[in-house]
Short mmCIF file of C-alpha atoms in Angstrom, two decimals:
data_model
loop_
_atom_site.label_atom_id
_atom_site.label_comp_id
_atom_site.label_asym_id
_atom_site.label_seq_id
_atom_site.Cartn_x
_atom_site.Cartn_y
_atom_site.Cartn_z
CA MET X 1 276.33 -110.72 146.68
CA SER X 2 277.93 -112.31 143.77
CA SER X 3 278.39 -111.14 140.23
CA ARG X 4 276.76 -114.28 138.20
CA ARG X 5 273.03 -114.42 140.94
CA LEU X 6 272.98 -110.11 139.75
CA ALA X 7 273.24 -111.35 136.39
CA ALA X 8 270.72 -113.67 136.87
CA VAL X 9 268.12 -110.73 138.69
CA ALA X 10 269.03 -108.47 136.08
CA ALA X 11 268.21 -111.01 132.72
CA PRO X 12 264.57 -111.41 132.89
CA ALA X 13 264.30 -107.22 133.58
CA ARG X 14 266.08 -106.72 130.17
CA GLN X 15 263.98 -108.98 128.31
CA ASP X 16 260.87 -107.45 129.83
CA ALA X 17 261.93 -104.97 129.65
CA ALA X 18 262.79 -104.49 125.41
CA PRO X 19 259.81 -105.38 122.98
CA ALA X 20 259.51 -104.98 119.80
CA PRO X 21 255.98 -103.19 119.63
CA VAL X 22 257.74 -100.59 121.50
CA ALA X 23 260.07 -98.74 119.38
CA ALA X 24 257.23 -98.66 116.51
CA GLY X 25 254.55 -97.04 119.51
CA PRO X 26 255.80 -93.40 118.50
CA SER X 27 255.92 -93.58 115.28
CA LEU X 28 252.17 -94.52 114.77
CA LEU X 29 251.44 -91.73 116.75
CA THR X 30 252.54 -89.81 115.34
CA ALA X 31 251.36 -91.27 111.96
CA LEU X 32 247.85 -90.90 113.70
CA SER X 33 248.59 -87.65 114.83
CA THR X 34 249.83 -85.86 111.09
CA HIS X 35 246.96 -87.45 109.78
CA ALA X 36 244.47 -85.53 112.61
CA VAL X 37 245.98 -81.98 111.68
CA LEU X 38 245.63 -82.92 108.09
CA ALA X 39 241.91 -83.31 108.70
CA ARG X 40 241.79 -80.94 110.62
CA ARG X 41 243.06 -78.15 107.33
CA VAL X 42 240.92 -79.23 105.68
CA LEU X 43 237.57 -79.46 107.41
CA ALA X 44 239.28 -75.56 107.85
CA PHE X 45 239.85 -75.02 104.24
CA GLY X 46 235.66 -76.83 103.17
CA VAL X 47 234.15 -74.96 105.80
CA GLY X 48 235.98 -71.23 105.33
CA ALA X 49 234.26 -71.89 101.78
CA LEU X 50 230.79 -73.17 103.43
CA LEU X 51 230.82 -69.53 104.66
CA ALA X 52 231.29 -67.87 101.12
CA CYS X 53 227.36 -68.58 99.90
CA SER X 54 225.81 -66.57 102.80
CA PHE X 55 226.72 -63.64 101.55
CA ALA X 56 224.45 -62.56 98.43
CA PRO X 57 223.29 -64.51 95.51
CA LEU X 58 222.88 -67.62 97.15
CA GLN X 59 222.59 -65.44 101.00
CA TRP X 60 222.29 -68.57 103.67
CA TRP X 61 222.70 -66.92 106.41
CA PRO X 62 223.02 -69.37 108.35
CA LEU X 63 226.28 -70.00 107.65
CA ALA X 64 227.57 -67.02 109.28
CA ILE X 65 227.22 -68.48 112.94
CA LEU X 66 226.94 -71.86 111.63
CA CYS X 67 231.17 -72.24 110.28
CA PRO X 68 232.30 -69.98 112.49
CA ALA X 69 230.68 -71.83 115.18
CA ALA X 70 233.00 -74.55 113.77
CA LEU X 71 235.82 -73.34 113.10
CA MET X 72 235.27 -72.77 116.93
CA TRP X 73 235.76 -75.93 117.76
CA LEU X 74 237.85 -77.06 115.10
CA LEU X 75 240.18 -74.17 117.58
CA GLU X 76 239.96 -75.92 120.41
CA ASP X 77 243.06 -78.45 122.33
CA ALA X 78 245.30 -77.15 119.11
CA SER X 79 248.86 -75.92 119.45
CA PRO X 80 249.84 -72.17 118.76
CA ARG X 81 251.52 -73.43 115.62
CA ASP X 82 248.45 -75.02 114.43
CA ALA X 83 245.48 -73.75 115.34
CA ALA X 84 246.98 -69.98 113.19
CA TRP X 85 247.52 -72.95 110.54
CA THR X 86 243.59 -73.49 110.61
CA GLY X 87 242.38 -70.58 110.96
CA PHE X 88 244.51 -69.60 107.49
CA TRP X 89 242.71 -72.56 105.62
CA PHE X 90 239.41 -71.31 106.72
CA GLY X 91 240.03 -67.85 105.26
CA PHE X 92 241.88 -69.09 102.23
CA GLY X 93 239.06 -70.96 101.89
CA THR X 94 236.80 -68.56 101.88
CA PHE X 95 238.18 -65.55 100.38
CA LEU X 96 238.66 -68.30 96.98
CA ALA X 97 235.47 -68.65 96.85
CA GLY X 98 233.48 -65.00 97.73
CA THR X 99 236.53 -63.66 95.15
CA TYR X 100 237.29 -66.53 93.02
CA TRP X 101 236.26 -63.02 90.14
CA ILE X 102 239.43 -61.40 90.63
CA TYR X 103 239.98 -63.70 87.74
CA VAL X 104 237.47 -61.69 85.68
CA SER X 105 238.72 -59.69 86.51
CA VAL X 106 242.11 -59.59 86.14
CA HIS X 107 242.69 -62.52 83.27
CA ASP X 108 239.47 -62.92 80.70
CA LEU X 109 238.69 -58.90 81.38
CA GLY X 110 242.18 -57.27 82.25
CA LYS X 111 244.63 -59.10 79.47
CA ALA X 112 246.75 -59.73 82.16
CA PRO X 113 248.59 -63.53 81.60
CA VAL X 114 247.49 -66.29 83.99
CA TRP X 115 250.96 -66.20 85.67
CA LEU X 116 251.05 -62.67 86.38
CA THR X 117 247.01 -63.20 87.85
CA VAL X 118 247.61 -66.33 89.59
CA ALA X 119 250.18 -64.49 91.35
CA VAL X 120 247.84 -61.32 92.17
CA MET X 121 244.24 -64.17 93.24
CA PHE X 122 246.80 -66.17 95.44
CA GLY X 123 248.31 -63.79 96.83
CA LEU X 124 245.51 -60.80 97.95
CA ILE X 125 243.68 -64.76 99.06
CA GLY X 126 246.51 -65.73 100.55
CA ILE X 127 247.03 -62.49 102.56
CA MET X 128 243.38 -61.98 103.51
CA ALA X 129 243.95 -65.94 104.68
CA VAL X 130 246.89 -64.28 107.50
CA TYR X 131 244.07 -62.83 109.22
CA HIS X 132 242.16 -65.63 109.95
CA GLY X 133 245.49 -67.33 110.58
CA VAL X 134 246.21 -64.63 113.67
CA ILE X 135 242.55 -64.67 114.69
CA GLY X 136 243.71 -68.52 115.38
CA TYR X 137 246.51 -67.84 117.47
CA LEU X 138 245.74 -66.35 118.79
CA VAL X 139 243.31 -67.77 120.64
CA ALA X 140 244.77 -70.58 120.91
CA ARG X 141 247.48 -68.95 123.44
CA TRP X 142 246.26 -66.59 124.61
CA LEU X 143 242.27 -67.21 125.27
CA PRO X 144 240.98 -70.00 128.57
CA ARG X 145 240.52 -73.73 126.88
CA ARG X 146 237.63 -73.86 126.36
CA GLY X 147 234.69 -72.13 129.08
CA ALA X 148 232.30 -69.34 129.05
CA TRP X 149 235.58 -66.88 128.57
CA ARG X 150 236.75 -68.65 125.86
CA TRP X 151 233.37 -69.32 124.00
CA LEU X 152 231.15 -66.00 124.88
CA VAL X 153 233.09 -63.82 125.83
CA GLY X 154 237.34 -64.05 124.39
CA MET X 155 236.92 -65.60 120.50
CA PRO X 156 233.93 -63.07 119.46
CA ALA X 157 235.97 -60.32 120.20
CA VAL X 158 239.78 -61.61 118.64
CA TRP X 159 237.61 -62.38 115.89
CA LEU X 160 236.01 -58.70 114.58
CA LEU X 161 238.86 -56.91 115.93
CA VAL X 162 240.97 -58.82 113.22
CA GLU X 163 238.13 -58.45 111.31
CA TRP X 164 237.91 -54.01 111.44
CA TRP X 165 242.31 -54.08 111.54
CA ARG X 166 240.79 -55.62 108.18
CA GLY X 167 238.39 -53.53 106.65
CA TRP X 168 241.11 -50.16 107.15
CA PHE X 169 244.98 -51.40 107.27
CA LEU X 170 247.52 -51.07 104.69
CA SER X 171 244.13 -49.67 102.54
CA GLY X 172 242.30 -52.02 103.69
CA PHE X 173 239.70 -54.83 101.99
CA SER X 174 236.13 -54.65 103.69
CA TRP X 175 235.23 -58.34 101.91
CA LEU X 176 232.92 -60.22 103.65
CA SER X 177 233.21 -58.86 106.91
CA LEU X 178 230.11 -61.39 108.97
CA GLY X 179 227.86 -58.37 108.85
CA TYR X 180 226.54 -57.91 105.80
CA SER X 181 225.76 -61.22 106.07
CA GLN X 182 222.27 -59.87 107.43
CA THR X 183 220.78 -57.83 105.13
CA ASP X 184 217.64 -59.94 105.20
CA THR X 185 217.23 -60.78 108.78
CA TRP X 186 215.94 -60.11 111.36
CA LEU X 187 219.46 -58.80 112.39
CA ALA X 188 219.29 -56.34 110.23
CA PRO X 189 216.85 -53.45 111.75
CA LEU X 190 219.86 -53.50 113.87
CA ALA X 191 222.38 -52.18 111.22
CA PRO X 192 221.58 -48.22 112.24
CA ILE X 193 222.65 -48.91 115.63
CA LEU X 194 225.26 -51.28 115.49
CA GLY X 195 226.39 -51.28 112.28
CA VAL X 196 227.78 -54.45 109.85
CA TYR X 197 230.81 -54.63 112.80
CA GLY X 198 228.23 -54.97 115.73
CA ILE X 199 225.95 -57.55 113.22
CA SER X 200 229.86 -59.43 113.30
CA LEU X 201 230.32 -59.86 116.95
CA VAL X 202 225.88 -60.18 117.36
CA LEU X 203 226.58 -63.35 114.64
CA LEU X 204 229.68 -64.36 116.74
CA LEU X 205 228.29 -64.85 119.77
CA SER X 206 225.91 -66.44 118.53
CA ALA X 207 228.01 -69.27 117.20
CA GLY X 208 230.24 -69.20 120.09
CA ALA X 209 227.00 -69.33 122.01
CA LEU X 210 226.67 -72.32 119.69
CA VAL X 211 229.22 -74.09 120.75
CA GLY X 212 228.78 -73.21 124.89
CA LEU X 213 225.44 -74.77 124.07
CA VAL X 214 227.13 -77.62 122.43
CA ARG X 215 230.12 -78.38 124.94
CA GLY X 216 229.12 -76.39 127.57
CA THR X 217 227.82 -76.70 131.54
CA ALA X 218 224.45 -76.49 132.28
CA ARG X 219 225.67 -72.22 133.07
CA VAL X 220 227.02 -72.10 130.68
CA ARG X 221 224.21 -72.94 128.76
CA VAL X 222 221.81 -70.84 129.61
CA ALA X 223 224.20 -68.27 129.17
CA ALA X 224 224.33 -69.02 125.91
CA ALA X 225 220.70 -68.99 125.06
CA LEU X 226 220.54 -65.96 125.92
CA ILE X 227 223.00 -64.21 123.89
CA ILE X 228 221.60 -66.28 121.57
CA VAL X 229 217.58 -65.17 121.86
CA VAL X 230 218.83 -61.39 123.11
CA PRO X 231 220.27 -60.16 120.17
CA TRP X 232 217.20 -61.92 116.94
CA GLY X 233 214.57 -60.89 119.65
CA ALA X 234 215.03 -57.33 119.81
CA GLY X 235 216.84 -56.92 116.13
CA ALA X 236 212.76 -57.93 115.06
CA LEU X 237 210.96 -55.44 117.57
CA LEU X 238 213.31 -52.32 116.08
CA GLY X 239 212.03 -53.59 113.10
CA PRO X 240 209.28 -50.60 112.21
CA VAL X 241 211.50 -48.30 113.89
CA GLN X 242 212.81 -45.04 111.46
CA TRP X 243 216.20 -43.80 112.75
CA THR X 244 215.32 -40.65 110.05
CA HIS X 245 212.39 -38.91 108.95
CA PRO X 246 211.49 -36.97 105.37
CA SER X 247 213.06 -33.93 104.57
CA ALA X 248 211.90 -32.73 101.45
CA PRO X 249 208.99 -34.04 99.34
CA PRO X 250 210.64 -37.30 96.39
CA VAL X 251 212.42 -36.50 94.16
CA SER X 252 212.00 -38.52 90.80
CA VAL X 253 215.14 -40.58 89.51
CA ALA X 254 216.19 -42.37 86.59
CA ILE X 255 218.64 -44.78 86.10
CA ILE X 256 221.14 -45.09 82.84
CA GLN X 257 221.77 -48.83 82.64
CA ALA X 258 223.49 -48.24 79.72
CA ASN X 259 225.36 -52.45 78.89
CA ILE X 260 228.92 -51.31 77.73
CA PRO X 261 230.35 -53.96 77.50
CA GLN X 262 233.39 -53.60 78.53
CA GLU X 263 236.16 -55.61 75.74
CA GLU X 264 234.61 -51.91 73.71
CA LYS X 265 235.02 -48.90 76.08
CA TRP X 266 237.97 -47.75 75.25
CA GLN X 267 238.18 -48.40 72.37
CA ASP X 268 238.26 -45.51 69.18
CA ALA X 269 236.04 -47.51 66.83
CA TYR X 270 232.86 -47.71 69.48
CA GLU X 271 233.15 -43.94 71.31
CA ASP X 272 230.22 -42.11 68.61
CA GLN X 273 228.13 -45.49 68.89
CA ILE X 274 228.29 -44.99 73.41
CA LEU X 275 228.26 -41.80 73.26
CA ALA X 276 224.56 -42.38 71.43
CA ARG X 277 224.28 -44.71 73.26
CA TYR X 278 223.83 -42.93 76.35
CA ARG X 279 222.37 -39.64 75.02
CA LYS X 280 219.56 -41.75 73.16
CA MET X 281 218.66 -43.52 76.33
CA THR X 282 218.42 -40.21 78.76
CA GLU X 283 216.50 -39.11 75.98
CA SER X 284 213.54 -41.23 76.74
CA ALA X 285 213.92 -39.90 80.15
CA LEU X 286 213.94 -36.25 80.30
CA GLY X 287 211.70 -34.36 82.85
CA THR X 288 212.62 -36.46 85.14
CA LYS X 289 213.60 -34.40 88.10
CA LEU X 290 217.52 -36.49 88.02
CA ILE X 291 218.82 -38.73 85.47
CA VAL X 292 221.92 -41.47 87.00
CA TRP X 293 225.53 -43.07 84.71
CA PRO X 294 226.86 -45.68 85.98
CA GLU X 295 230.75 -44.72 86.40
CA ALA X 296 233.49 -43.73 84.00
CA ALA X 297 230.28 -43.29 81.29
CA LEU X 298 231.48 -41.15 79.45
CA PRO X 299 234.57 -43.43 76.83
CA GLU X 300 237.09 -40.35 76.93
CA PRO X 301 238.41 -38.32 80.16
CA ALA X 302 235.80 -35.50 80.43
CA ASN X 303 238.46 -32.60 79.86
CA ASN X 304 238.65 -34.60 75.89
CA LEU X 305 234.30 -34.50 75.38
CA LEU X 306 233.13 -30.69 76.96
CA PRO X 307 231.51 -29.98 73.49
CA TYR X 308 228.89 -33.41 74.00
CA LEU X 309 228.84 -33.23 77.18
CA ALA X 310 227.44 -28.52 77.17
CA LEU X 311 225.08 -30.42 74.17
CA ILE X 312 223.74 -33.02 76.94
CA ASP X 313 223.41 -30.59 79.59
CA ARG X 314 221.33 -27.59 77.60
CA GLU X 315 218.86 -31.04 76.28
CA THR X 316 218.40 -32.25 80.42
CA GLN X 317 217.82 -28.38 81.43
CA ALA X 318 215.15 -27.29 79.16
CA ARG X 319 212.99 -30.72 79.72
CA GLY X 320 213.74 -30.05 84.11
CA SER X 321 216.38 -32.13 85.17
CA SER X 322 219.82 -32.42 85.89
CA LEU X 323 222.00 -35.05 85.42
CA VAL X 324 224.98 -37.10 87.43
CA LEU X 325 227.06 -39.33 85.96
CA GLY X 326 230.73 -41.00 86.39
CA THR X 327 233.84 -40.14 83.84
CA VAL X 328 237.46 -39.76 84.27
CA ARG X 329 238.70 -36.41 85.00
CA ALA X 330 242.44 -35.30 84.07
CA SER X 331 244.07 -32.28 86.34
CA GLU X 332 244.43 -29.36 84.50
CA ASP X 333 247.69 -30.12 84.14
CA GLY X 334 247.21 -33.47 82.54
CA GLN X 335 249.60 -35.26 84.98
CA ARG X 336 246.84 -37.04 86.62
CA TYR X 337 243.44 -38.16 86.67
CA TYR X 338 240.48 -38.50 88.71
CA ASP X 339 237.70 -42.02 88.44
CA SER X 340 235.46 -38.37 89.61
CA ILE X 341 230.99 -37.89 89.05
CA LEU X 342 230.51 -34.83 87.42
CA ALA X 343 227.10 -33.53 88.38
CA LEU X 344 225.72 -31.11 85.71
CA GLY X 345 222.14 -28.47 87.17
CA LYS X 346 221.76 -25.29 88.30
CA GLN X 347 225.40 -25.56 89.28
CA ALA X 348 228.64 -28.49 88.17
CA SER X 349 229.52 -30.10 90.63
CA TRP X 350 233.33 -32.46 91.99
CA TYR X 351 233.30 -35.61 93.74
CA ALA X 352 236.77 -37.41 92.81
CA LYS X 353 236.98 -41.31 94.20
CA ASP X 354 239.37 -40.93 97.26
CA HIS X 355 239.43 -45.40 98.13
CA LEU X 356 241.27 -46.54 95.61
CA VAL X 357 241.85 -50.12 94.86
CA PRO X 358 245.26 -51.27 95.00
CA PHE X 359 246.89 -52.80 92.19
CA ALA X 360 243.71 -51.80 90.74
CA GLU X 361 242.86 -48.83 90.75
CA PHE X 362 246.91 -47.19 92.73
CA PHE X 363 250.30 -49.37 91.96
CA PRO X 364 252.38 -48.22 95.21
CA VAL X 365 255.26 -49.50 93.56
CA PRO X 366 258.83 -48.18 93.03
CA HIS X 367 259.43 -45.53 89.08
CA PHE X 368 261.42 -48.58 87.98
CA VAL X 369 258.87 -52.10 88.55
CA ARG X 370 256.36 -49.36 86.90
CA THR X 371 258.49 -48.98 83.35
CA TRP X 372 258.50 -53.11 83.42
CA LEU X 373 254.97 -53.18 82.84
CA ARG X 374 254.64 -50.74 80.81
CA LEU X 375 257.33 -52.63 78.41
CA MET X 376 255.79 -55.96 79.67
CA SER X 377 251.53 -54.28 77.48
CA LEU X 378 250.00 -54.14 81.87
CA PRO X 379 248.96 -51.70 83.52
CA TYR X 380 250.96 -49.89 84.59
CA ASP X 381 249.23 -46.28 85.69
CA SER X 382 247.53 -44.99 89.02
CA PHE X 383 244.37 -42.44 89.39
CA ALA X 384 244.97 -40.14 92.04
CA ARG X 385 242.78 -39.49 95.20
CA GLY X 386 240.21 -36.50 95.34
CA GLY X 387 240.59 -36.30 99.01
CA THR X 388 237.87 -36.61 102.83
CA ASN X 389 237.05 -33.65 103.12
CA GLN X 390 234.36 -33.41 100.20
CA SER X 391 230.70 -32.06 100.22
CA PRO X 392 227.78 -33.39 99.37
CA LEU X 393 226.69 -33.16 95.18
CA PRO X 394 223.85 -30.34 95.63
CA VAL X 395 221.94 -31.61 92.43
CA ALA X 396 218.59 -32.21 91.73
CA GLY X 397 216.93 -29.98 95.35
CA LEU X 398 218.99 -33.06 96.95
CA GLN X 399 222.65 -33.35 98.58
CA LEU X 400 223.96 -36.47 97.64
CA GLY X 401 226.51 -38.21 99.98
CA ALA X 402 228.65 -39.71 96.79
CA THR X 403 230.84 -42.96 96.54
CA VAL X 404 232.76 -44.65 93.88
CA CYS X 405 232.27 -48.59 93.10
CA TYR X 406 235.03 -50.54 95.63
CA GLU X 407 234.08 -47.31 98.12
CA VAL X 408 230.59 -48.16 99.70
CA GLY X 409 232.15 -50.74 101.48
CA TYR X 410 233.90 -48.27 103.90
CA GLY X 411 230.84 -47.13 105.81
CA ALA X 412 232.32 -45.12 108.05
CA TYR X 413 234.43 -43.06 105.32
CA MET X 414 230.88 -42.47 104.21
CA LEU X 415 230.21 -40.93 107.69
CA ARG X 416 232.00 -37.77 106.83
CA MET X 417 229.42 -36.78 104.69
CA LEU X 418 226.22 -36.58 106.81
CA PRO X 419 224.27 -35.13 107.65
CA LYS X 420 224.33 -32.40 105.46
CA ALA X 421 223.49 -35.42 102.62
CA ASP X 422 220.43 -35.73 102.18
CA ALA X 423 221.13 -39.36 99.99
CA LEU X 424 223.08 -41.54 98.95
CA VAL X 425 224.77 -42.53 94.91
CA ASN X 426 226.82 -45.25 94.14
CA VAL X 427 227.84 -45.81 90.46
CA THR X 428 229.58 -48.31 89.07
CA ASN X 429 230.78 -50.38 86.51
CA ASP X 430 231.06 -53.95 87.52
CA ALA X 431 231.23 -55.26 84.61
CA TRP X 432 235.44 -55.76 85.34
CA PHE X 433 233.94 -58.77 87.04
CA GLY X 434 232.02 -60.53 83.82
CA HIS X 435 229.23 -62.08 85.49
CA SER X 436 230.04 -64.10 88.55
CA THR X 437 228.96 -62.90 91.77
CA ALA X 438 230.98 -59.55 92.85
CA ARG X 439 228.22 -57.81 92.01
CA TYR X 440 225.79 -59.23 93.89
CA GLU X 441 228.07 -58.49 96.94
CA GLN X 442 229.50 -55.39 96.36
CA PHE X 443 224.90 -54.40 95.88
CA GLN X 444 224.64 -55.75 100.30
CA MET X 445 227.55 -53.92 101.04
CA ALA X 446 225.42 -50.29 99.83
CA ARG X 447 222.31 -51.73 101.24
CA MET X 448 224.06 -51.69 104.90
CA ARG X 449 225.68 -48.20 103.73
CA ALA X 450 221.93 -47.16 103.02
CA LEU X 451 219.71 -48.97 106.52
CA GLU X 452 223.59 -47.76 109.13
CA GLU X 453 223.32 -44.13 107.27
CA GLY X 454 219.37 -43.70 107.35
CA ARG X 455 219.28 -42.51 103.65
CA SER X 456 217.80 -43.45 100.25
CA MET X 457 220.92 -45.04 98.14
CA ILE X 458 221.17 -44.87 94.01
CA VAL X 459 223.04 -47.81 92.87
CA ALA X 460 223.87 -46.80 88.69
CA THR X 461 226.14 -49.27 87.17
CA ASN X 462 226.81 -49.92 83.33
CA ASP X 463 225.29 -53.26 83.37
CA GLY X 464 223.92 -54.26 86.45
CA ILE X 465 222.76 -54.24 89.75
CA SER X 466 220.80 -51.05 89.39
CA ALA X 467 218.70 -49.21 91.74
CA ILE X 468 216.46 -47.81 94.18
CA ILE X 469 218.06 -48.73 98.43
CA GLY X 470 215.08 -47.17 100.95
CA PRO X 471 216.09 -45.95 104.43
CA GLN X 472 216.04 -49.12 105.64
CA GLY X 473 218.39 -51.74 103.57
CA LYS X 474 215.30 -52.32 100.95
CA VAL X 475 214.96 -53.42 97.74
CA LEU X 476 212.56 -50.12 95.75
CA ALA X 477 213.55 -50.61 92.24
CA SER X 478 215.84 -52.34 90.61
CA ALA X 479 216.61 -53.17 86.92
CA PRO X 480 217.38 -56.26 84.44
CA PRO X 481 221.10 -56.92 84.99
CA TYR X 482 222.72 -57.38 82.00
CA GLU X 483 220.93 -55.73 79.00
CA PRO X 484 220.38 -51.96 78.23
CA TYR X 485 217.81 -50.18 80.54
CA VAL X 486 216.26 -46.82 81.96
CA LEU X 487 215.07 -47.19 85.92
CA ARG X 488 212.67 -44.76 86.98
CA SER X 489 211.67 -44.40 90.56
CA SER X 490 212.22 -41.32 93.10
CA VAL X 491 213.90 -40.72 95.64
CA THR X 492 213.06 -39.07 99.18
CA PRO X 493 215.30 -36.93 101.18
CA ARG X 494 215.90 -37.68 104.48
CA ALA X 495 217.69 -35.94 107.91
CA GLY X 496 218.31 -36.51 111.20
CA LEU X 497 221.17 -39.50 111.98
CA THR X 498 221.36 -43.38 113.06
CA PRO X 499 222.57 -43.71 116.65
CA PHE X 500 225.07 -45.00 114.18
CA ALA X 501 225.64 -42.51 112.21
CA ARG X 502 226.52 -40.57 116.30
CA VAL X 503 229.07 -42.86 117.26
CA GLY X 504 230.77 -45.04 113.83
CA ASN X 505 232.51 -47.65 114.48
CA TRP X 506 234.43 -47.14 118.33
CA LEU X 507 231.41 -48.08 120.86
CA ILE X 508 232.08 -51.48 118.98
CA ILE X 509 235.31 -51.03 118.65
CA CYS X 510 236.09 -50.95 122.05
CA LEU X 511 233.12 -53.48 123.63
CA ALA X 512 235.30 -55.73 121.39
CA ALA X 513 238.67 -54.67 122.98
CA LEU X 514 237.81 -55.25 126.56
CA GLY X 515 236.06 -57.90 125.96
CA PHE X 516 239.84 -59.18 124.63
CA ALA X 517 241.14 -57.89 127.88
CA ALA X 518 239.03 -60.22 130.26
CA ALA X 519 239.77 -62.96 127.72
CA LEU X 520 243.25 -62.57 128.12
CA ALA X 521 243.33 -61.40 131.45
CA CYS X 522 241.36 -64.83 132.36
CA GLY X 523 243.62 -66.92 130.38
CA ALA X 524 246.24 -66.01 132.30
CA LEU X 525 244.97 -66.38 135.37
CA ARG X 526 244.31 -70.02 135.49
CA ARG X 527 247.57 -70.87 133.36
CA ARG X 528 248.53 -69.61 136.71
CA ALA X 529 246.41 -71.80 138.57
CA GLY X 530 246.65 -74.33 136.61
CA THR X 531 250.73 -74.06 137.24
CA ALA X 532 251.19 -73.19 141.50
CA SER X 533 248.47 -76.14 141.72
CA ALA X 534 251.14 -78.86 139.61
CA THR X 535 253.87 -77.67 142.07
CA THR X 536 251.57 -77.74 145.65
CA LEU X 537 251.29 -82.08 143.86
CA PRO X 538 252.68 -83.41 146.10
CA PRO X 539 255.54 -86.26 144.87
CA ARG X 540 254.39 -89.76 143.38
CA SER X 541 255.28 -92.46 146.22
CA LEU X 542 258.10 -95.01 144.58
CA THR X 543 257.02 -98.20 146.96
#
């Protein structure tokens, strides 16, 4: 064929192959894809923030199912990188809405500068958000793209494992674990059997089942319906069951809620006034078998107030009362300080807080950083740990399993004092949180501990929420917050162990690990089958 004819044949092809819109096509698709990714992350942030409303004080508990279900849907067909960022922003929204009170504690009351407060707050929130980012990545990278193994097994399992890991890794931060949102629902009676993480797993299975009902096949929908109905029905049936039993007559209790403003608490000018208020309020409760003061009630270490403590002890014992109080205690050499509980009565006994709050009660930083903090007039000193093998406090005929403040968030940790402990006590000072939601979130955790252990709990706080919680997590008596108040009630010692107290978290964690492993195997098999089918397809005809 001549070159002229070749040119004539080729010319129309060049005209057809170069229309103007083709070059613009990829840019438009990229822009649309970018907007979709951004929308996914913004939606994840909003849904995550909404999840915080499932906890106290709002307790919009259905959100503990709907919000995880929404994230599961958002993660579908996302790349591992996009899924990780989607999960991160979900977690960032949850902890920004749920732990915003860090700003109040660090800046308003701790007097730290704004820049440091913001750095600490967003640093902690960012670290917590990373855990949800890990969930997103693992789900997108290793699980099946859709179906029952993804929604009903893999995603609930990996979420629970990461939530459990967050609760203990590097000291742990168990705040806003999903199960805490259910203290007043039909799932609450499952706590003595499964613990808070078991309830989290039920919620996550329900969330996955909700996705399965919308997105699954007929067979998946049947399984999803059963997953929703069975645990909720079981919880409703188990409501009347009591796993422990009374072991002695009730003991009368009075909680002294002194309502000392945090900005006055450690000022020398207010010391006499604070001590006088506690003594006067205690005098009004004399004759009650057990009187309880909150965390760090004394405005100085107990070592410096021995005459005052001896006077209070004589007055209470003369009227048949015993006193339990939170106080700072110095070691004999004065080199270490403990956030402690002192029980006075026929014999004195101590409990010292063991699970300390990072960067609040201890500073895991080198010496030169401590020096800089001191020069900048920032908090720099640390409490010492009390040790893990402490015994219950024998007082007023009770064996009190004691915790201080933040420790109430660690269920497995509190099991160490069982079965000897026949009642529980938690002393705290929630004035550090101002008038925020933190005290309600922490009180909800205390209710979960009472459920898990089948014991009554005395919660003594400086300005609320002071209360008596029954062994089934119900609030039997409570003091109004933000005012001085003497709360009078009683607790009944109890014996026996709940199923959760016997096995702890290990049963649920092992089940979740097996579920995750099975989902991983299913995902690997499906990817292998997809690769094999792709390589055996017949070549497409070129004619």
